[in-house]
Short mmCIF file of C-alpha atoms and ligand atoms in Angstrom, two decimals:
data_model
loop_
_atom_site.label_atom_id
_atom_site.label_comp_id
_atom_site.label_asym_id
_atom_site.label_seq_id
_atom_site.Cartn_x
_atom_site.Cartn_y
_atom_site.Cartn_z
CA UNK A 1 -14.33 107.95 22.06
CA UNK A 2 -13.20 111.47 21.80
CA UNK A 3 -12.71 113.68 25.09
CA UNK A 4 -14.99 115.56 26.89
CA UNK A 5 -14.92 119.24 25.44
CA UNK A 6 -18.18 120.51 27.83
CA UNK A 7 -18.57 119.46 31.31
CA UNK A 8 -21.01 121.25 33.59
CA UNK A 9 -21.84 119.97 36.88
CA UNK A 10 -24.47 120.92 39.17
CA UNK A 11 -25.83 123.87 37.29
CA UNK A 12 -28.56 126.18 38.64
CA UNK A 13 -30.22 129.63 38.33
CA UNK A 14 -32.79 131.06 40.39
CA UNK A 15 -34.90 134.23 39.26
CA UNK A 16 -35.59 136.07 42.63
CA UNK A 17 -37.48 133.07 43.91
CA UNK A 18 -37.84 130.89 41.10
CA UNK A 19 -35.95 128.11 40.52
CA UNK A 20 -35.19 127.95 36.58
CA UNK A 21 -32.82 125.50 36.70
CA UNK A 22 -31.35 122.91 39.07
CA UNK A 23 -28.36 120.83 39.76
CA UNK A 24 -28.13 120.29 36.08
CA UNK A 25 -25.06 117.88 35.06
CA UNK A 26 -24.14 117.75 31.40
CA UNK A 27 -20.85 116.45 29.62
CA UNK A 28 -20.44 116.73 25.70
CA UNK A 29 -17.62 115.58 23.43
CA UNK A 30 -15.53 117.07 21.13
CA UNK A 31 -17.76 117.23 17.52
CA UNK A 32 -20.74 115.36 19.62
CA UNK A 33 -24.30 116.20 18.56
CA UNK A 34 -26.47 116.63 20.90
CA UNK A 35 -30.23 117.53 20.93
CA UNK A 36 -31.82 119.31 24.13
CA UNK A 37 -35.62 119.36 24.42
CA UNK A 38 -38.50 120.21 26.89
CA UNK A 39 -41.80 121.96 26.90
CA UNK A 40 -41.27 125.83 27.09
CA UNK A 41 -40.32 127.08 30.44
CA UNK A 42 -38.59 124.44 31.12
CA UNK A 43 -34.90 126.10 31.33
CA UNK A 44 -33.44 125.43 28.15
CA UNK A 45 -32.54 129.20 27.40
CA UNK A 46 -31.53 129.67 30.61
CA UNK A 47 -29.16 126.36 30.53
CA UNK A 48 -27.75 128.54 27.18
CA UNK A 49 -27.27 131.59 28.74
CA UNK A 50 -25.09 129.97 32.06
CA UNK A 51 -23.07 128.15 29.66
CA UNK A 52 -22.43 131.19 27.50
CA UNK A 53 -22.03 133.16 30.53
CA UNK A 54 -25.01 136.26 28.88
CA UNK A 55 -26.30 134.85 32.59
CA UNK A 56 -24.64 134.59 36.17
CA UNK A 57 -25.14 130.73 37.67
CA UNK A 58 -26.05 130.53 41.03
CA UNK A 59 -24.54 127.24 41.44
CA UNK A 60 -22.59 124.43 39.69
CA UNK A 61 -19.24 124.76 37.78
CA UNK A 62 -18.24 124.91 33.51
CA UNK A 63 -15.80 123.90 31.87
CA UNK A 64 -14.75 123.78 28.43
CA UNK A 65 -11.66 121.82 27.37
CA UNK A 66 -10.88 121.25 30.97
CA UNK A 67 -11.06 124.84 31.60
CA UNK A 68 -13.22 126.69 34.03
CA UNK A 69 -15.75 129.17 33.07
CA UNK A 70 -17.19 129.97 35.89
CA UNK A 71 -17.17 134.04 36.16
CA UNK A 72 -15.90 134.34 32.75
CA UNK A 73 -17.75 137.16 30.69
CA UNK A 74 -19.21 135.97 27.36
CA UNK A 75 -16.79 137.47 24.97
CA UNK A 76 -14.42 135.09 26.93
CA UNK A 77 -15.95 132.22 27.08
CA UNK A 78 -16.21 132.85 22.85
CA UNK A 79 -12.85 132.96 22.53
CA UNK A 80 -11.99 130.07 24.28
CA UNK A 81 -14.26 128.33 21.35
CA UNK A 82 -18.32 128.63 22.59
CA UNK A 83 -20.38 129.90 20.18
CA UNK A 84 -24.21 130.65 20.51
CA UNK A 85 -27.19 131.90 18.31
CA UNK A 86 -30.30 133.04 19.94
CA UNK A 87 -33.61 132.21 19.95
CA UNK A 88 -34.41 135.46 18.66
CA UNK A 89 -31.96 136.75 15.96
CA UNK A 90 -29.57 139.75 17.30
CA UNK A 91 -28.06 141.09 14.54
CA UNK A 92 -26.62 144.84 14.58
CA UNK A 93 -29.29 146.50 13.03
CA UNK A 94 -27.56 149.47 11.39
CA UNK A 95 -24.25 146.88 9.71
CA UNK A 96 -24.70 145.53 6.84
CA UNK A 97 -24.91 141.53 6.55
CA UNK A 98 -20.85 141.42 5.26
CA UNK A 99 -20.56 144.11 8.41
CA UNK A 100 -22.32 141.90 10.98
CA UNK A 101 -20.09 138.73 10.50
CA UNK A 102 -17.01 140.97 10.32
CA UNK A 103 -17.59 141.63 13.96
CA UNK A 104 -17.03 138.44 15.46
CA UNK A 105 -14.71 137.52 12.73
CA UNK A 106 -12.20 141.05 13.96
CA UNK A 107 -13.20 139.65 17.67
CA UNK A 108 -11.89 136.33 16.69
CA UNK A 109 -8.75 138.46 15.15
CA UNK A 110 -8.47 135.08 12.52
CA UNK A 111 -5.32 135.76 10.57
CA UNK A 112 -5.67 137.24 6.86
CA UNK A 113 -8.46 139.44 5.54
CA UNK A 114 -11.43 140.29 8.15
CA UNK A 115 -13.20 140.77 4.87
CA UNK A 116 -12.38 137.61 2.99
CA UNK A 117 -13.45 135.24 6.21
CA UNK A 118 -16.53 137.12 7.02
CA UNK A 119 -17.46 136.41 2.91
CA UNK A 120 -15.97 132.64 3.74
CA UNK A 121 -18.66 132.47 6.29
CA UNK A 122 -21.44 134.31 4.74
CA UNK A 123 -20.67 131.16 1.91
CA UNK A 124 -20.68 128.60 4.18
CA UNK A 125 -24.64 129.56 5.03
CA UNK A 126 -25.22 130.67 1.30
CA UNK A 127 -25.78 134.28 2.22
CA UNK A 128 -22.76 135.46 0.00
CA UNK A 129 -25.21 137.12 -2.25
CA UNK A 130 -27.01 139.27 0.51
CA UNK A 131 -23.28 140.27 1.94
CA UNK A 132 -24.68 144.12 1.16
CA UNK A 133 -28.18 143.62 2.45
CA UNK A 134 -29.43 145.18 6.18
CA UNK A 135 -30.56 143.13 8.10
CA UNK A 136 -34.20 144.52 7.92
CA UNK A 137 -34.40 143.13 4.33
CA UNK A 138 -33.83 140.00 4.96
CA UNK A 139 -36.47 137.12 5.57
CA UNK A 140 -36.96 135.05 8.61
CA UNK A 141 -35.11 132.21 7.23
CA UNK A 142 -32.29 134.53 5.74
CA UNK A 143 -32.02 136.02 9.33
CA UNK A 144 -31.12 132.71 11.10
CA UNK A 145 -28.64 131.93 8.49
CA UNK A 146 -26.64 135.50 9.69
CA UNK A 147 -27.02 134.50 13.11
CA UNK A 148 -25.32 131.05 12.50
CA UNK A 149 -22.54 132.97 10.21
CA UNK A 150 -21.73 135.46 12.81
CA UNK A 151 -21.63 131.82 15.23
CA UNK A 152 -19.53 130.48 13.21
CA UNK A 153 -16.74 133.67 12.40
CA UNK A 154 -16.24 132.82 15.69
CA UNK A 155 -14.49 129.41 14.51
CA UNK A 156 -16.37 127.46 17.77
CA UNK A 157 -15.97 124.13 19.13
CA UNK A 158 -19.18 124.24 20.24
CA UNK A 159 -21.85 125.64 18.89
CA UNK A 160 -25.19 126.17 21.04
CA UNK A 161 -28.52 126.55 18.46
CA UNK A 162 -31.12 127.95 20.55
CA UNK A 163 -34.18 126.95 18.47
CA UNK A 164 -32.64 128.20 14.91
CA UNK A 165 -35.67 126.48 12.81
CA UNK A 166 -38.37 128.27 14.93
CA UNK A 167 -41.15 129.09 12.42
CA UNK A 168 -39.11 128.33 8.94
CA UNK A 169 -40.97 126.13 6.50
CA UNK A 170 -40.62 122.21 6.13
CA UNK A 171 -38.04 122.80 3.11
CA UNK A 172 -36.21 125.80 5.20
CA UNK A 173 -35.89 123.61 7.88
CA UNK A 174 -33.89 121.08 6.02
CA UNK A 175 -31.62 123.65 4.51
CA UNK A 176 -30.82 124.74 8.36
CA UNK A 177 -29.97 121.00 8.90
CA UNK A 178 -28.03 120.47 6.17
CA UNK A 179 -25.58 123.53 7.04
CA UNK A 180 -25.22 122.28 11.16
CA UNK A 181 -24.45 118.41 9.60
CA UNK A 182 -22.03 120.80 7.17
CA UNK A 183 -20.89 122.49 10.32
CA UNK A 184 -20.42 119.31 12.67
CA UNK A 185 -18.81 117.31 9.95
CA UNK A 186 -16.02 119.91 9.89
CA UNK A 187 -15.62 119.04 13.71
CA UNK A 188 -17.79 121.71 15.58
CA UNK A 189 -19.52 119.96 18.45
CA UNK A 190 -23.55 121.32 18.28
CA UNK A 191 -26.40 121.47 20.77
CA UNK A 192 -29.19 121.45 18.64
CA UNK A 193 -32.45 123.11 20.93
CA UNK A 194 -35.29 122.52 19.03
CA UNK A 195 -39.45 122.12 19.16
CA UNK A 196 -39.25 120.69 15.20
CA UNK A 197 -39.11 116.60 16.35
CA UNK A 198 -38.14 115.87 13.18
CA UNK A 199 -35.45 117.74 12.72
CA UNK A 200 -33.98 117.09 16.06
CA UNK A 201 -34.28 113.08 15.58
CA UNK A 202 -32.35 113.54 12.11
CA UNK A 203 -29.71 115.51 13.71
CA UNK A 204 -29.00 114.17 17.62
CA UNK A 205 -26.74 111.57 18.71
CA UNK A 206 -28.00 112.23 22.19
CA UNK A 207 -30.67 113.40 23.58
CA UNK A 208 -31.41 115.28 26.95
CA UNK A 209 -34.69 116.27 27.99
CA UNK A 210 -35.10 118.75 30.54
CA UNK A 211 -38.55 119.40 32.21
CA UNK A 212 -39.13 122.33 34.95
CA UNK A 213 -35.44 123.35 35.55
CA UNK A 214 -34.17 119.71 36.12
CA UNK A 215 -32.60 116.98 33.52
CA UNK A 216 -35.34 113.87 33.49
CA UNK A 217 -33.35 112.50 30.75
CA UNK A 218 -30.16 111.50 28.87
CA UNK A 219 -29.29 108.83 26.68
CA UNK A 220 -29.67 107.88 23.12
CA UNK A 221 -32.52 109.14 21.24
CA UNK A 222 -35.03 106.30 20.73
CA UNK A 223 -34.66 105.16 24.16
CA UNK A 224 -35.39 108.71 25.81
CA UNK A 225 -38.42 109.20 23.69
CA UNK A 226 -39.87 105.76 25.05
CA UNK A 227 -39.50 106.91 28.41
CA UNK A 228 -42.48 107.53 30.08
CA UNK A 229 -41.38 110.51 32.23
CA UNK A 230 -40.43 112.09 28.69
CA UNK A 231 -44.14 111.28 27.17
CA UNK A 232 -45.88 112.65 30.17
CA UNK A 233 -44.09 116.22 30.13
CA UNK A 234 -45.09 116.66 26.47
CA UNK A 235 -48.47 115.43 26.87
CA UNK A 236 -48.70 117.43 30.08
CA UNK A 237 -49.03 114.80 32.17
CA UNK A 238 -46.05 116.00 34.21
N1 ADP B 1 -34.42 136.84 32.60
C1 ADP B 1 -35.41 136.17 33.25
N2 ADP B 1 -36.04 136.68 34.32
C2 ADP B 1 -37.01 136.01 34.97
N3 ADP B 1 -37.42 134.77 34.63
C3 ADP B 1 -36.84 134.20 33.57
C4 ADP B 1 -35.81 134.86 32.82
N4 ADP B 1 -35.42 134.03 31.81
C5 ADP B 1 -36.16 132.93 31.93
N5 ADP B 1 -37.01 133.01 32.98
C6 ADP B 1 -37.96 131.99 33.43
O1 ADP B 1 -37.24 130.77 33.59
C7 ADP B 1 -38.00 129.67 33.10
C8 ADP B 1 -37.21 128.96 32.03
O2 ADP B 1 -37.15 129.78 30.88
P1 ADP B 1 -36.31 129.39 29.61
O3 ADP B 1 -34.97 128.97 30.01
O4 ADP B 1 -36.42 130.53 28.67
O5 ADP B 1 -37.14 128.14 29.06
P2 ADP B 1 -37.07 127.39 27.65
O6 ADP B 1 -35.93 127.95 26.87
O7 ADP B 1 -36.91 125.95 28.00
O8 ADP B 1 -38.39 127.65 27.00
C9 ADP B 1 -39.32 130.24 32.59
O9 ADP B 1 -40.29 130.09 33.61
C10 ADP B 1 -38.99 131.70 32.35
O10 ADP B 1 -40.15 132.51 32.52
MG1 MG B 2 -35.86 128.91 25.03
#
């Protein structure tokens, strides 16, 4: 069994009174796959953000590779090898799509030609022919693909997909899946957050379920989706 790459323990975030997440423990190995699901609200994001650091944990402690990450900023914690995407697509509006992954790639300061890795990239999510595009003309599906390039400049070991198949189409979806399998295979660890069942079955080793802010569940897929507590948060039953 390979070693623990992410270990976070005790996690939580309160906004002004609300309680968005709480005591969360996670661990992840190094090139582990790991779904995370849970009705909406339920802290996923927010889980994302404390990990990435784009959000300040009120409690618990992070580490990656045995190093802490507590009060790091996110351009930090990216360097140390955390990627994200985000639920909604960020790129820079005004850079072209070749621009946009030479960011992270000139962040990462990769040796050899910013130009040549950011094209390396763009290849790896078959956007090589749109390096010239703006973002603006690009579809929906087109748009997550830059987000996981300018993820992946970044050379992670860990990637964190916050919901990267949200409204593509059943064949899109697939192509999305193919390119994290792609991703994983080359040894990137992945947390895969995802609504799309289907897709997050194909691609988890492990699943966690979080419902309200806390973790109800953890283990391998088939036997978290028998779970009862897991059934009654989707159906509402919670
Ligand atoms: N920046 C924020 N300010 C206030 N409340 C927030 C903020 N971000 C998330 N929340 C609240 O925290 C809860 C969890 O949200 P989120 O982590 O986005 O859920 P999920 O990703 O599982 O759908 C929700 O009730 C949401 O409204
Ligand atoms: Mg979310």
């Amino acid at each position: 069994m390979s070693e623990v790459l992410l270990r976070a323990e005790g996690v939580g975030k309160r906004f002004g009174g609300f309680t968005a997440l709480q005591a969360v423990d996670l661990e992840l190995r190094a090139g582990e796959r790991l779904g995370l699901i849970g009705p909406n609200g339920s802290g996923k994001s927010t889980f994302v953000n404390c990990i990435s650091g784009d959000f300040a944990a009120h409690d618990g402690r992070v580490t990656l590779g045995g190093q802490a990450l507590n009060g790091l900023k996110p351009h930090r914690r990216a360097r140390l090898g955390l990627a994200r995407t985000f639920q909604l697509p960020q790129p820079f509006a005004s850079l072209s799509v070749l621009e946009n992954v030479r960011v992270p790639v000139l962040f990462a300061s990769q040796p050899g030609s910013a130009t040549a890795r950011a094209m390396q990239c763009l290849e790896q999510v078959e956007m090589a022919g749109k390096a010239d595009c703006l973002p603006k003309e690009l579809t929906q599906v087109e748009l997550r693909r830059l987000e996981l390039a300018r993820a992946i400049a970044l050379d992670p070991k860990l990637l964190i997909a916050d919901e990267a198949m949200a409204g593509l189409s059943n064949a899109e979806v697939d192509q999305i899946l193919a390119l994290l399998f792609r991703l994983n295979a080359a040894g990137t660890a992945i947390i895969m957050i995802e609504h799309i069942m289907r897709a997050v079955t194909a691609f988890a080793e492990r699943l966690v379920v979080f419902v309200a802010g806390r973790k109800i569940a953890d283990g391998a897929p088939r036997e978290v989706l028998a779970l009862r507590e897991v059934e009654d948060a989707y159906l509402g039953r919670q």
